[in-house]
Short mmCIF file of C-alpha atoms in Angstrom, two decimals:
data_model
loop_
_atom_site.label_atom_id
_atom_site.label_comp_id
_atom_site.label_asym_id
_atom_site.label_seq_id
_atom_site.Cartn_x
_atom_site.Cartn_y
_atom_site.Cartn_z
CA MET A 1 -26.21 -25.92 -49.06
CA ASN A 2 -22.56 -26.25 -49.97
CA PHE A 3 -21.63 -26.80 -46.20
CA VAL A 4 -24.14 -29.73 -45.98
CA ALA A 5 -22.85 -31.16 -49.46
CA GLU A 6 -19.13 -30.93 -47.85
CA LEU A 7 -20.34 -32.97 -44.93
CA LEU A 8 -22.11 -35.41 -46.91
CA GLN A 9 -19.41 -35.65 -49.42
CA PHE A 10 -21.83 -34.96 -52.30
CA GLY A 11 -20.12 -34.73 -55.54
CA ASP A 12 -22.26 -32.09 -57.59
CA ARG A 13 -22.01 -28.75 -55.59
CA GLU A 14 -23.64 -26.55 -58.03
CA PHE A 15 -26.85 -25.62 -56.47
CA TYR A 16 -27.48 -22.12 -58.09
CA LYS A 17 -25.94 -19.96 -60.55
CA ASP A 18 -26.22 -16.12 -60.92
CA TRP A 19 -29.94 -16.00 -60.72
CA TRP A 20 -29.68 -12.40 -59.48
CA ASN A 21 -28.56 -11.37 -62.83
CA SER A 22 -31.39 -12.76 -64.78
CA GLU A 23 -32.51 -10.75 -67.74
CA THR A 24 -35.46 -13.43 -68.30
CA VAL A 25 -37.96 -15.11 -66.11
CA THR A 26 -36.68 -18.45 -67.89
CA TYR A 27 -33.16 -17.82 -66.91
CA PHE A 28 -34.07 -17.26 -63.38
CA TRP A 29 -35.95 -20.39 -63.01
CA ALA A 30 -33.31 -22.40 -64.57
CA ASN A 31 -30.57 -20.99 -62.40
CA TRP A 32 -31.85 -20.38 -58.87
CA ASN A 33 -32.25 -24.04 -58.11
CA ILE A 34 -29.95 -26.26 -60.24
CA PRO A 35 -30.85 -29.70 -58.62
CA VAL A 36 -34.69 -29.21 -59.20
CA HIS A 37 -34.11 -27.70 -62.64
CA LYS A 38 -31.96 -30.83 -63.64
CA TRP A 39 -34.51 -33.12 -62.29
CA CYS A 40 -37.47 -31.47 -64.15
CA LEU A 41 -35.36 -31.37 -67.39
CA ARG A 42 -34.47 -35.22 -66.84
CA HIS A 43 -37.83 -36.53 -65.95
CA PHE A 44 -40.44 -34.18 -67.41
CA TYR A 45 -39.16 -31.74 -70.11
CA LYS A 46 -36.92 -33.99 -72.21
CA PRO A 47 -39.30 -37.15 -72.23
CA MET A 48 -42.03 -34.61 -73.49
CA LEU A 49 -39.88 -33.37 -76.26
CA LYS A 50 -39.06 -36.96 -77.39
CA LYS A 51 -42.66 -37.58 -77.80
CA GLY A 52 -43.00 -34.70 -80.01
CA ILE A 53 -44.57 -31.99 -77.75
CA ASN A 54 -43.43 -28.65 -78.66
CA ARG A 55 -41.19 -26.62 -76.45
CA PHE A 56 -43.69 -24.12 -75.15
CA LEU A 57 -46.18 -26.66 -74.24
CA ALA A 58 -43.53 -28.78 -72.56
CA GLN A 59 -42.47 -25.83 -70.37
CA THR A 60 -45.87 -25.01 -69.40
CA ALA A 61 -46.42 -28.61 -68.46
CA VAL A 62 -43.40 -28.55 -66.22
CA PHE A 63 -44.64 -25.36 -64.55
CA LEU A 64 -48.01 -26.99 -64.15
CA VAL A 65 -46.45 -29.81 -62.24
CA SER A 66 -44.17 -27.51 -60.35
CA ALA A 67 -47.17 -25.26 -59.50
CA PHE A 68 -49.20 -28.31 -58.04
CA PHE A 69 -46.17 -29.24 -55.76
CA HIS A 70 -45.79 -25.62 -54.64
CA GLU A 71 -49.46 -25.45 -53.71
CA TYR A 72 -49.33 -28.96 -52.02
CA LEU A 73 -46.39 -28.02 -49.87
CA VAL A 74 -48.17 -24.90 -48.74
CA SER A 75 -51.65 -26.35 -48.46
CA VAL A 76 -50.80 -29.48 -46.44
CA PRO A 77 -49.25 -27.66 -43.54
CA LEU A 78 -51.70 -24.97 -43.35
CA LYS A 79 -54.55 -27.56 -43.68
CA MET A 80 -56.24 -25.28 -46.45
CA PHE A 81 -56.41 -25.31 -50.16
CA ARG A 82 -56.45 -21.97 -51.69
CA LEU A 83 -54.60 -22.06 -55.03
CA TRP A 84 -52.51 -19.05 -54.42
CA ALA A 85 -49.17 -20.67 -54.84
CA PHE A 86 -50.65 -22.53 -57.93
CA MET A 87 -51.62 -19.30 -59.58
CA GLY A 88 -48.56 -17.51 -58.73
CA MET A 89 -46.55 -20.14 -60.34
CA MET A 90 -48.61 -20.31 -63.35
CA ALA A 91 -48.65 -16.64 -63.88
CA GLN A 92 -44.86 -17.12 -64.58
CA VAL A 93 -45.62 -18.59 -67.92
CA PRO A 94 -47.06 -15.34 -69.55
CA LEU A 95 -44.67 -13.39 -67.70
CA ALA A 96 -41.81 -15.32 -69.01
CA TRP A 97 -43.10 -14.91 -72.47
CA PHE A 98 -43.52 -10.96 -72.07
CA VAL A 99 -40.17 -10.52 -70.60
CA GLY A 100 -38.62 -12.62 -73.08
CA ARG A 101 -40.03 -10.94 -75.98
CA PHE A 102 -40.34 -7.26 -75.01
CA LEU A 103 -37.77 -6.48 -72.18
CA ASN A 104 -34.14 -6.77 -72.77
CA GLY A 105 -31.06 -6.24 -70.49
CA ASN A 106 -31.71 -4.38 -67.32
CA TYR A 107 -35.30 -3.98 -67.99
CA GLY A 108 -35.75 -7.69 -68.01
CA ASN A 109 -33.69 -7.92 -64.77
CA ALA A 110 -35.91 -5.24 -63.18
CA ALA A 111 -39.01 -7.06 -64.31
CA VAL A 112 -37.44 -10.46 -62.68
CA TRP A 113 -36.88 -8.55 -59.48
CA MET A 114 -40.21 -6.90 -59.32
CA SER A 115 -42.00 -10.41 -59.81
CA LEU A 116 -39.70 -11.74 -56.77
CA ILE A 117 -40.37 -8.48 -54.64
CA ILE A 118 -44.05 -8.16 -55.29
CA GLY A 119 -45.43 -11.71 -56.19
CA GLN A 120 -44.11 -13.76 -53.36
CA PRO A 121 -45.07 -11.52 -50.48
CA VAL A 122 -48.44 -10.97 -52.01
CA ALA A 123 -48.98 -14.68 -52.07
CA VAL A 124 -47.64 -15.06 -48.53
CA LEU A 125 -50.09 -12.33 -47.50
CA MET A 126 -53.01 -14.11 -49.16
CA TYR A 127 -52.31 -17.38 -47.28
CA VAL A 128 -51.89 -15.27 -43.86
CA HIS A 129 -55.14 -13.69 -44.55
CA ASP A 130 -57.20 -16.67 -45.42
CA TYR A 131 -55.60 -18.63 -42.51
CA TYR A 132 -56.62 -15.85 -40.02
CA VAL A 133 -60.01 -15.67 -41.36
CA ILE A 134 -60.43 -19.46 -41.19
CA HIS A 135 -58.89 -19.78 -37.65
CA HIS A 136 -59.52 -16.61 -35.93
CA GLY A 137 -62.00 -14.75 -37.96
CA GLY A 138 -65.48 -14.19 -36.66
CA THR A 139 -68.72 -12.69 -37.76
CA THR A 140 -69.27 -9.04 -37.10
#
């Protein structure tokens, strides 16, 4: 991304921070994709706070919008609607609460890494399975 930013003479070259050291899920989501995070803050989160919506509800709403777009970006190319990406994103809300409240330091970092190592591959496998069943599966 930095190479493309250099070619296009893009001024803001901060695309990610040290997400791999995340001790909370919230820190991970705020630091792994800075442009998207800033866009969501500017266009969803801060306007909701200005309207008096509490922080937790605003964060949940931002995750809801993000989950919708993740599902959309998977469903359209595969031509199937399954909600695996949506549910995986929405599962991050209680996970973020749990990790932020009960796990500190390396334990929080381990929880973040376990969600990355287990969560995304399971979602991909669910889509692969469903795609295969729809397109190649037969009755036995």
